[in-house]
Amino acid sequence: MSSIRHYSDSEEEEEEEVEDQNWDDWEAEEDDATEEQGLNPQLLCLFCDSCYNSCSSLFKHCASAHSFDFHEIKKANKLDFYKCFKLINYIRTQVAADKRWDWGKICCSDKELKNHLLEADKFEESIIPWDDDRYLNPFLQDDALLHRFDEDGDFEDEDDAMSFDSKELAMHLSQFERLKIDEEDISSKYASEHKSPCENGEKEVKFSFDKGANTANPSESLVNGVSDIADGPSAIENTGNRKGTVSCLKIAADEIKNRNKNYFGAYSSFGIHRDMISDKVRTDAYRQALLENPSLLKSAVVMDVGCGTGILSLFAAQAGASRVFAVEASEKMAAIATQIAKDNNLLHNGSSGEGSQHNGVIEVVQGMIEELENADRIQPHSVDVLVSEWMGYCLLYESMLSSVLFARDRWLKPGGAVLPDTATMFVAGFGRGGASISFWENVYGFNMSCIGREVDDNAAGIPIVDVIDSCNIVTTTEVLQSFDLATMQPKQMEFTADVELGPKFDAPLHHPSGSKSTTNWCHGLVLWFETGFTKRFCKEKPVNLSTSPYGPSTHWSQTILTFREPIAMASNVNSEKLTLVGTNDCPAVRIQSRISIVRALQHRSIDISLELTGIGRDGRKRNWPVQIFNLN
């Protein structure tokens, strides 16, 4: 984050009076400091306003100044990466409310808040107060500590590097509640540049404590650990807290509204619709599913969620649907879809009218699907076929799937069809040719690899949406996650999955016994998806829409997650050197990957976390620090 220095008029006058200073040198030093700060974001202490450049310095400060030994608590309670992540957010939440970080008692002074930290006893696993899914949500926006507290990479379990409970973690990452955080509490504890999650207007959380254990108490709720019960002297303070909460929720609603407005506004661009319609893989798949399954579409009532130009609604009308509700949130595109349906004699005019059997079946409904719940024109559970092209980059970006599920539960008949009805995400490892650095190594004969290295460094936290050539896939391909759109629940959009990838060509015929195999370097993972129009509903003509690098390219491309450092892989390793797994001297024979995908604080964005474990031929393991990617 760049820093901008602001000068007042008085400061400018004072600056003119002092002429014996070498201001050029001073400004140069400040520029250097600013640049350094941008490269290494400052780490804010958990208990005060002190900032540090490294985690070791910060935790030493916490131990000496606040008697809080992060590493000792982590060791004593056997905390993995996610529990440490939650611990940090829990402490920030409690300190912001002047509460004891361990069991929720309100402290009367800073001295009391610090003194309680001398009690560093080991918690019973069942009552660790921060072991709650709500603390996977960052309390502070852009909290650099959450990305760097594992710099030492010491979360390795010698017996089983992938020892986390996958069901527990999936629950943590899939059952997020909206954070409700009082902005007044935050602003009183932190400097203005540290924004709370509610300033992005996305998440809210309500929780309560009862003598150390997290309890569900409907009569007593806490906002950031502050009691919401107007009792005695705290009543006035709590009234202010409620006002702050209402204000925060209003900010949240406004932020989401603005992001939705920008999102749907972007789809008012005809260029985007031309790209989508010109995507032959995409459009042909929907056309075949709608036109070549007459038993499904003939005389059916169809709902098209997010109709855009109305192309899918036109296909449905052409296939013989008796009525098509084309729902579109963008005012401009709803008007365009109406005009297109009218120009093709397919617009419903409110009367049965004479004409061809396809005339008058399309009705364009303008508005977000979630806001049409009480629409009189569409009766609940009256739709035979629900169709939508909802997929985003990495399948789940844009979060439109939740709108489809909402429409399914509200308007689809029991046993009605959802098109497509399945979605599957795949993952594989890619080699050097898929990384940015290979392009920049030879640009018309000139070496520009310095650009490639910087691009790859940035890509270690930001996914790249691009086309990967199948020849650059260096590992096996595995299924990451599968969805059944006819039965899935919205919470299943957030998940954690474990996959194990091996070298792409590991059959014995490629590397005879005793021979030394060629080492390939895996530079990252590539994600893609397929959606299926299966025989469950499309009995005459099942269709599969694939964005695989092994098939024709689509406008979705693939989503690329770049490693901080490449991992050497080989299928037949003869080296006896006891060096680090994943290096040229000791290539990994398998890479275990744990991937979590959750909705980000920013509406319609997603966060992807990536854990890697390389396994050598002798069974030795090596863990790499967790990487977090934001697809925004």
XYZ file of C-alpha atoms in Angstrom:
632
model
C 0.000 0.000 0.000
C 1.501 3.253 -1.063
C 1.668 6.095 1.380
C 0.714 9.688 0.496
C 1.849 12.561 2.646
C -0.592 15.451 3.048
C 0.502 18.977 3.956
C -1.654 21.664 5.562
C -1.239 25.377 4.770
C 0.586 25.971 8.049
C 2.963 23.125 7.312
C 3.735 24.612 3.906
C 4.499 28.024 5.469
C 6.747 26.411 8.059
C 8.479 24.463 5.342
C 9.275 27.691 3.463
C 10.740 29.278 6.620
C 13.185 26.458 7.223
C 15.728 26.804 4.417
C 18.772 25.167 5.925
C 17.307 21.668 5.651
C 18.183 19.376 2.783
C 14.607 18.554 1.849
C 15.604 16.577 -1.250
C 17.467 14.097 0.926
C 14.583 13.959 3.372
C 12.068 13.268 0.620
C 14.299 10.634 -0.935
C 14.560 8.846 2.407
C 10.791 8.995 2.810
C 10.269 7.634 -0.708
C 12.615 4.752 0.058
C 10.764 4.056 3.290
C 7.424 4.224 1.517
C 8.579 1.833 -1.179
C 9.927 -0.562 1.409
C 6.679 -0.384 3.326
C 4.728 -1.173 0.167
C 6.821 -4.274 -0.436
C 6.570 -5.393 3.224
C 3.275 -4.273 4.777
C 3.529 -3.301 8.424
C 2.351 -5.883 10.947
C 0.077 -4.442 13.638
C 0.539 -5.676 17.199
C -2.318 -7.749 18.574
C -2.642 -5.579 21.683
C -1.409 -2.065 20.881
C -0.691 0.275 17.972
C 2.936 -0.793 17.513
C 3.896 -1.958 14.004
C 6.734 -4.232 12.912
C 8.311 -5.385 9.663
C 8.555 -9.077 10.546
C 6.547 -11.652 12.451
C 9.497 -12.566 14.660
C 9.846 -8.954 15.817
C 6.114 -8.631 16.400
C 5.830 -11.843 18.427
C 8.909 -10.945 20.473
C 7.212 -7.639 21.274
C 3.991 -9.445 22.230
C 5.927 -11.757 24.540
C 7.969 -9.010 26.238
C 5.433 -6.179 26.366
C 2.178 -8.124 26.726
C 3.316 -11.491 28.149
C 1.732 -13.227 25.179
C 3.893 -16.008 23.714
C 2.291 -16.901 20.399
C 4.637 -19.790 19.654
C 4.252 -21.284 23.137
C 0.442 -21.146 22.939
C 0.547 -22.660 19.463
C 2.762 -25.475 20.679
C 0.888 -26.106 23.939
C -2.482 -26.321 22.204
C -1.178 -28.033 19.046
C -2.645 -25.353 16.820
C -2.558 -25.902 13.076
C -2.532 -23.096 10.519
C -6.279 -22.500 10.596
C -6.543 -22.461 14.378
C -3.689 -19.944 14.530
C -5.494 -17.906 11.894
C -8.631 -17.943 14.050
C -6.650 -17.168 17.215
C -5.333 -13.935 15.703
C -8.793 -12.784 14.626
C -10.234 -13.794 18.008
C -7.644 -11.743 19.913
C -8.212 -8.697 17.738
C -11.958 -9.024 18.339
C -11.544 -9.299 22.109
C -8.957 -6.533 22.441
C -11.188 -4.196 20.420
C -13.873 -4.705 23.063
C -11.445 -4.513 26.051
C -12.066 -8.181 26.753
C -9.817 -10.925 28.005
C -8.617 -12.829 24.988
C -8.957 -16.237 26.609
C -12.478 -16.421 27.983
C -14.322 -13.198 27.293
C -14.233 -11.339 30.617
C -14.382 -7.558 30.174
C -11.307 -5.820 31.583
C -11.625 -2.493 33.321
C -8.228 -1.162 32.285
C -5.328 -1.733 29.928
C -3.270 -2.941 32.886
C -5.820 -5.619 33.718
C -6.010 -6.572 30.043
C -2.238 -7.128 30.008
C -2.019 -8.882 33.381
C -4.368 -11.678 32.391
C -1.933 -12.686 29.669
C 0.410 -14.108 32.308
C -1.980 -17.042 32.516
C -0.833 -19.132 29.534
C -2.238 -22.433 30.659
C -3.095 -25.053 28.089
C -6.772 -25.008 27.092
C -8.895 -28.076 26.930
C -9.579 -28.809 23.266
C -13.333 -28.715 23.803
C -13.358 -25.169 25.218
C -10.805 -23.321 23.116
C -12.822 -20.120 22.673
C -11.406 -19.149 19.303
C -12.132 -22.525 17.693
C -15.154 -21.132 15.877
C -15.733 -20.752 12.145
C -16.524 -17.045 12.505
C -12.861 -16.316 13.235
C -11.831 -17.439 9.755
C -13.136 -14.043 8.668
C -10.453 -11.339 9.009
C -11.326 -8.839 11.748
C -9.176 -6.204 10.036
C -9.233 -5.666 6.319
C -5.792 -6.257 4.749
C -4.404 -7.671 8.004
C -0.871 -8.494 6.841
C -0.262 -10.694 9.885
C -2.805 -13.238 8.633
C -0.736 -13.743 5.490
C 2.655 -13.865 7.201
C 2.375 -15.428 10.663
C 3.418 -18.766 9.162
C 6.597 -17.386 7.552
C 8.654 -19.928 9.446
C 6.683 -22.725 7.775
C 6.563 -24.727 11.018
C 3.120 -26.246 10.644
C 4.498 -29.576 9.464
C 3.340 -32.771 11.114
C 6.112 -35.356 10.739
C 3.676 -38.233 10.842
C 1.025 -36.784 8.600
C 1.451 -33.413 6.962
C -2.207 -33.448 5.881
C -3.554 -34.241 9.364
C -6.293 -31.592 9.469
C -9.842 -32.800 9.865
C -11.268 -32.239 6.396
C -14.891 -32.416 7.549
C -14.249 -29.918 10.325
C -12.440 -27.532 7.990
C -15.126 -27.855 5.328
C -17.681 -26.930 7.959
C -15.574 -23.943 9.019
C -15.254 -22.697 5.491
C -18.799 -23.387 4.332
C -20.975 -22.063 7.141
C -19.866 -18.445 7.362
C -22.288 -16.012 8.916
C -22.382 -12.332 8.020
C -20.076 -10.308 10.274
C -21.799 -7.597 12.276
C -19.052 -5.444 13.788
C -19.529 -2.153 15.569
C -17.523 0.442 13.711
C -17.320 2.691 16.799
C -15.553 -0.008 18.827
C -13.030 -0.529 16.064
C -12.272 3.119 15.442
C -11.637 3.671 19.146
C -8.983 0.944 19.300
C -7.233 1.183 15.952
C -5.883 3.958 13.773
C -8.158 5.081 10.963
C -6.102 3.380 8.276
C -6.995 -0.088 9.620
C -10.453 -0.765 8.232
C -12.843 -3.192 9.820
C -14.636 -5.825 7.753
C -17.887 -3.892 8.036
C -16.349 -1.003 6.142
C -16.432 -3.300 3.150
C -19.988 -4.001 4.082
C -19.948 -7.732 3.712
C -19.947 -9.957 6.775
C -21.631 -10.000 10.151
C -21.290 -12.249 13.173
C -23.192 -12.535 16.439
C -21.794 -14.622 19.282
C -21.916 -14.950 23.047
C -19.743 -16.328 25.819
C -20.824 -18.170 28.934
C -18.031 -18.735 31.439
C -15.499 -19.699 28.874
C -17.573 -21.757 26.480
C -19.184 -20.528 23.304
C -22.925 -20.917 23.767
C -26.018 -20.285 21.750
C -28.029 -17.968 23.958
C -30.924 -16.299 22.125
C -31.591 -13.911 24.999
C -28.071 -12.553 25.169
C -25.988 -11.684 22.112
C -22.628 -10.005 21.790
C -21.374 -7.733 19.038
C -17.572 -7.881 19.045
C -17.844 -9.271 22.540
C -19.931 -6.344 23.840
C -23.185 -7.306 25.566
C -26.341 -6.293 23.738
C -28.483 -6.412 26.915
C -29.476 -3.009 28.240
C -28.884 -3.645 31.932
C -27.762 -1.097 34.473
C -24.962 1.359 33.633
C -24.160 -0.379 30.360
C -27.548 0.458 28.869
C -26.431 3.796 27.428
C -23.300 2.271 25.950
C -25.288 -0.578 24.437
C -27.736 1.870 22.887
C -24.802 3.446 21.106
C -23.579 0.022 20.077
C -26.941 -0.783 18.504
C -26.905 2.500 16.630
C -23.413 1.677 15.419
C -24.580 -1.765 14.357
C -27.478 -0.309 12.383
C -25.075 2.150 10.779
C -22.666 -0.658 9.941
C -25.420 -2.779 8.419
C -26.527 0.189 6.334
C -22.969 0.574 5.092
C -22.972 -3.150 4.295
C -26.226 -2.929 2.387
C -25.069 0.127 0.444
C -21.758 -1.512 -0.418
C -23.421 -4.676 -1.714
C -25.953 -2.602 -3.616
C -23.167 -0.602 -5.261
C -21.208 -3.718 -6.165
C -24.331 -5.310 -7.642
C -25.006 -2.131 -9.600
C -21.457 -2.135 -10.971
C -21.616 -5.861 -11.673
C -24.858 -5.725 -13.632
C -23.783 -2.442 -15.210
C -20.706 -4.174 -16.601
C -22.988 -6.675 -18.321
C -24.643 -3.790 -20.152
C -21.636 -3.764 -22.452
C -22.478 -5.401 -25.756
C -18.862 -6.486 -26.134
C -19.201 -8.886 -23.206
C -22.310 -10.456 -24.728
C -20.636 -10.775 -28.096
C -17.743 -12.639 -26.452
C -20.133 -15.009 -24.681
C -22.353 -15.678 -27.682
C -19.270 -16.101 -29.911
C -17.990 -18.749 -27.499
C -19.034 -21.698 -29.647
C -18.384 -24.299 -26.941
C -20.662 -22.450 -24.539
C -23.495 -21.445 -26.851
C -23.652 -24.719 -28.784
C -23.849 -26.712 -25.544
C -26.905 -24.771 -24.386
C -28.455 -24.819 -27.857
C -28.135 -28.603 -28.129
C -29.488 -29.176 -24.625
C -32.537 -27.006 -25.301
C -33.312 -27.876 -28.924
C -32.452 -31.554 -28.976
C -34.437 -32.670 -25.919
C -38.066 -32.241 -27.046
C -39.540 -34.373 -24.273
C -38.148 -31.859 -21.762
C -38.968 -28.549 -23.484
C -42.190 -29.202 -25.371
C -44.998 -27.142 -23.739
C -42.781 -26.518 -20.672
C -42.716 -23.394 -18.505
C -39.107 -22.193 -18.506
C -37.260 -19.669 -16.348
C -33.991 -18.180 -17.648
C -32.006 -16.655 -14.742
C -29.735 -13.842 -15.927
C -30.961 -13.887 -19.504
C -28.696 -11.114 -20.899
C -29.606 -10.784 -24.568
C -32.152 -13.554 -24.097
C -30.365 -16.083 -26.307
C -31.241 -19.040 -24.051
C -34.859 -17.860 -23.814
C -34.996 -17.715 -27.624
C -33.671 -21.291 -27.810
C -36.302 -22.401 -25.271
C -39.089 -20.725 -27.249
C -37.770 -22.283 -30.446
C -37.822 -25.682 -28.725
C -41.546 -25.385 -28.041
C -41.790 -23.989 -24.503
C -45.262 -22.714 -23.643
C -43.946 -19.844 -21.528
C -40.470 -18.433 -20.861
C -39.725 -16.050 -17.997
C -36.492 -14.257 -18.890
C -35.162 -12.664 -15.687
C -32.482 -9.967 -16.025
C -31.187 -7.574 -13.316
C -29.650 -5.017 -15.702
C -32.257 -2.477 -16.784
C -30.495 -1.880 -20.072
C -30.158 -5.552 -20.975
C -33.741 -6.289 -19.897
C -34.894 -3.634 -22.371
C -32.623 -5.089 -25.061
C -33.885 -8.637 -24.413
C -37.466 -7.364 -24.661
C -36.762 -5.693 -27.993
C -35.003 -8.787 -29.361
C -37.912 -11.029 -28.356
C -40.321 -8.560 -29.962
C -38.274 -8.343 -33.167
C -38.418 -12.128 -33.434
C -42.183 -12.292 -32.770
C -41.622 -14.150 -29.500
C -42.559 -11.500 -26.946
C -45.516 -12.271 -24.718
C -48.054 -9.461 -25.067
C -50.478 -10.449 -22.330
C -53.023 -12.110 -24.615
C -53.143 -15.454 -26.342
C -53.292 -13.861 -29.848
C -53.046 -15.761 -33.088
C -49.856 -16.609 -34.863
C -47.230 -19.320 -34.930
C -47.040 -21.789 -32.075
C -43.956 -19.993 -30.746
C -45.350 -16.453 -30.728
C -45.895 -14.640 -27.448
C -44.101 -17.019 -25.071
C -41.226 -14.859 -23.741
C -41.840 -12.446 -20.884
C -38.847 -10.408 -19.738
C -38.811 -9.696 -15.997
C -36.422 -6.955 -14.894
C -34.849 -7.248 -11.431
C -32.593 -9.394 -9.282
C -34.053 -12.857 -8.837
C -33.903 -12.505 -5.044
C -36.109 -9.404 -5.251
C -38.848 -11.113 -7.285
C -39.984 -13.386 -4.480
C -43.386 -11.727 -4.294
C -43.824 -11.234 -8.034
C -47.457 -11.951 -8.910
C -46.721 -12.945 -12.484
C -44.626 -15.993 -11.518
C -46.392 -18.421 -9.205
C -44.262 -20.397 -6.716
C -43.262 -23.874 -7.902
C -44.746 -23.322 -11.351
C -41.611 -23.706 -13.498
C -40.790 -26.948 -15.316
C -37.269 -26.067 -16.487
C -34.795 -23.698 -14.865
C -31.936 -22.709 -17.180
C -29.057 -20.343 -16.538
C -25.540 -19.661 -17.711
C -24.304 -18.785 -14.220
C -20.696 -19.967 -14.334
C -17.868 -17.530 -13.654
C -14.100 -17.790 -13.705
C -12.998 -20.747 -11.589
C -16.688 -21.732 -11.795
C -17.709 -19.884 -8.605
C -16.485 -16.324 -9.207
C -19.364 -13.806 -9.386
C -21.433 -15.951 -6.977
C -24.383 -16.204 -9.370
C -24.939 -19.841 -8.456
C -26.675 -18.758 -5.248
C -29.245 -16.891 -7.367
C -29.920 -20.045 -9.388
C -30.409 -22.075 -6.213
C -32.738 -19.396 -4.863
C -34.831 -19.570 -8.044
C -34.823 -23.378 -7.886
C -36.170 -23.462 -4.338
C -38.754 -20.746 -4.971
C -40.158 -21.442 -8.432
C -39.149 -24.884 -9.713
C -41.751 -27.630 -9.545
C -40.905 -30.744 -7.512
C -38.904 -32.930 -9.868
C -38.363 -30.037 -12.277
C -35.223 -29.797 -14.389
C -32.174 -27.616 -13.740
C -29.986 -26.944 -16.791
C -27.134 -27.634 -16.415
C -27.689 -30.030 -13.518
C -24.083 -30.893 -12.615
C -20.817 -28.990 -12.287
C -17.351 -30.418 -11.682
C -14.066 -28.658 -10.905
C -10.724 -30.170 -11.935
C -7.134 -29.459 -10.931
C -3.714 -30.299 -12.386
C -0.163 -28.996 -12.131
C 1.443 -26.949 -14.901
C 5.079 -26.563 -15.909
C 7.411 -23.764 -16.883
C 5.680 -23.164 -20.203
C 2.522 -22.142 -18.378
C 4.290 -19.589 -16.201
C 4.718 -15.956 -17.229
C 8.506 -16.062 -17.060
C 8.836 -18.252 -20.165
C 7.261 -15.560 -22.374
C 9.585 -12.832 -21.126
C 12.805 -14.812 -21.493
C 12.941 -14.174 -25.228
C 11.114 -11.148 -26.624
C 12.319 -10.708 -30.204
C 15.706 -11.980 -29.055
C 15.886 -9.811 -25.924
C 15.939 -11.121 -22.352
C 13.116 -9.529 -20.335
C 12.919 -12.230 -17.675
C 13.016 -9.609 -14.900
C 9.424 -8.767 -15.852
C 8.444 -12.423 -15.816
C 9.876 -12.897 -12.319
C 7.927 -9.925 -11.005
C 4.729 -11.117 -12.675
C 5.179 -14.579 -11.156
C 5.825 -13.055 -7.723
C 2.568 -11.100 -7.958
C 0.757 -14.171 -9.247
C 1.584 -15.982 -5.981
C -1.348 -14.104 -4.410
C -3.556 -13.204 -7.362
C -5.012 -15.887 -9.651
C -4.384 -15.482 -13.368
C -7.215 -16.194 -15.798
C -5.589 -17.377 -19.005
C -5.417 -20.283 -21.430
C -2.985 -23.077 -20.549
C -1.752 -25.246 -23.401
C -2.306 -28.918 -22.571
C 1.339 -29.637 -23.387
C 2.258 -27.615 -20.292
C 0.309 -29.877 -17.926
C 2.938 -31.864 -15.999
C 0.812 -33.810 -13.476
C -2.183 -36.063 -13.412
C -5.632 -34.458 -13.427
C -7.916 -34.909 -10.438
C -11.488 -33.939 -9.552
C -11.453 -31.104 -7.031
C -15.188 -30.818 -6.301
C -18.511 -31.909 -7.785
C -21.887 -30.222 -7.438
C -25.398 -31.546 -8.031
C -27.438 -28.438 -8.818
C -30.723 -30.268 -8.316
C -30.016 -30.980 -4.655
C -27.074 -28.874 -3.396
C -27.413 -26.179 -0.750
C -25.824 -22.692 -0.976
C -23.373 -23.437 1.838
C -21.786 -26.128 -0.342
C -20.424 -23.396 -2.610
C -17.677 -23.036 0.005
C -15.548 -26.127 0.467
C -12.193 -27.682 1.255
C -10.862 -30.574 -0.811
C -7.703 -32.700 -0.751
C -6.144 -33.980 -3.965
C -2.947 -35.855 -4.723
C -1.136 -35.205 -7.988
C 1.529 -37.396 -9.548
C 3.768 -36.891 -12.571
C 1.805 -36.918 -15.798
C 3.726 -39.776 -17.421
C 4.483 -42.259 -14.679
C 3.739 -45.542 -16.478
C 6.624 -48.093 -16.366
C 6.899 -48.134 -20.182
C 8.047 -44.503 -20.100
C 10.736 -45.154 -17.507
C 12.040 -48.729 -17.492
C 13.130 -50.157 -14.178
C 16.491 -48.821 -13.097
C 16.424 -45.853 -15.446
C 16.537 -42.275 -14.271
C 13.410 -40.331 -15.129
C 13.344 -36.786 -16.370
C 12.623 -34.185 -13.716
C 9.738 -31.836 -14.422
C 9.151 -28.625 -12.504
C 5.605 -27.917 -11.371
C 5.138 -24.136 -11.215
C 1.545 -24.091 -9.968
C -1.943 -25.481 -10.280
C -4.527 -24.867 -12.977
C -8.271 -25.123 -12.294
C -11.078 -25.610 -14.801
C -14.633 -26.895 -14.809
C -17.238 -28.838 -16.711
C -21.017 -28.552 -16.520
C -23.287 -31.396 -17.503
C -26.746 -31.553 -19.048
C -27.122 -35.181 -18.000
C -29.565 -37.960 -18.898
C -31.430 -37.238 -15.689
C -33.208 -34.430 -17.569
C -31.792 -34.435 -21.108
C -32.805 -37.942 -22.054
C -32.549 -37.577 -25.842
C -29.324 -35.554 -26.010
C -27.039 -35.297 -22.945
C -24.470 -32.522 -23.356
C -21.196 -31.712 -21.612
C -19.719 -28.195 -21.556
C -15.995 -28.318 -20.803
C -13.415 -25.580 -20.209
C -10.556 -28.106 -20.106
C -7.138 -27.196 -21.520
C -7.398 -30.473 -23.446
C -10.344 -29.144 -25.456
C -11.280 -26.045 -27.450
C -10.719 -22.811 -25.545
C -13.629 -20.864 -24.077
C -14.094 -17.317 -22.786
C -13.661 -18.745 -19.251
C -10.093 -19.877 -20.042
C -8.544 -21.549 -16.987
C -7.649 -20.236 -13.525
C -3.943 -20.365 -12.682
C -2.549 -20.528 -9.130
C 1.212 -19.942 -9.174
C 3.483 -21.437 -6.490
C 5.894 -19.182 -4.627
C 8.592 -21.592 -5.760
C 8.409 -24.418 -8.304
C 8.439 -28.037 -7.127
C 10.587 -30.658 -8.839
C 8.723 -33.869 -9.713
C 9.768 -37.215 -11.145
C 8.126 -40.640 -11.309
C 11.250 -42.773 -10.898
C 13.738 -41.253 -8.463
C 17.054 -43.019 -7.843
C 18.759 -40.308 -5.834
C 19.815 -41.264 -2.308
C 20.607 -37.690 -1.261
C 18.802 -36.584 1.891
C 18.004 -33.114 0.652
C 14.775 -31.170 0.719
C 11.895 -32.849 -1.080
C 10.882 -31.015 -4.233
C 14.392 -30.008 -5.258
C 16.361 -31.220 -8.265
C 18.364 -33.629 -6.066
C 15.247 -35.049 -4.432
C 12.180 -34.610 -6.687
C 8.746 -35.242 -5.242
C 6.897 -38.296 -6.521
C 3.553 -36.862 -5.401
C 2.168 -33.476 -4.410
C -0.650 -33.376 -1.888
C -2.772 -30.241 -2.228
C -5.447 -28.932 0.090
C -7.561 -26.273 -1.604
C -10.247 -24.201 0.092
C -12.610 -21.873 -1.771
C -14.797 -19.418 0.136
C -16.648 -16.204 -0.571
C -14.428 -13.196 0.017
C -15.254 -10.060 1.987
C -15.822 -8.254 -1.282
C -19.209 -9.181 -2.664
C -19.094 -11.618 -5.611
C -15.377 -12.335 -5.098
C -13.792 -15.554 -3.838
C -10.730 -16.417 -1.768
C -8.693 -19.540 -2.496
C -6.245 -20.992 0.029
C -3.626 -23.508 -1.057
C -1.592 -25.896 1.112
C 1.115 -28.017 -0.476
C 2.982 -31.081 0.727
C 5.657 -32.753 -1.400
C 6.272 -36.453 -0.821
C 9.605 -38.021 -1.699
C 10.253 -41.565 -2.844
C 11.320 -42.559 0.676
C 8.112 -41.144 2.177
C 9.678 -37.991 3.545
C 7.448 -34.928 3.384
C 7.966 -31.228 2.933
C 5.381 -28.539 3.585
C 5.274 -25.112 1.973
C 3.671 -22.045 3.610
C -0.023 -21.605 2.884
C -0.853 -19.315 -0.031
C -4.037 -17.255 -0.189
C -5.365 -16.012 -3.532
C -8.113 -13.455 -4.052
C -10.096 -13.628 -7.286
C -11.703 -10.208 -7.504
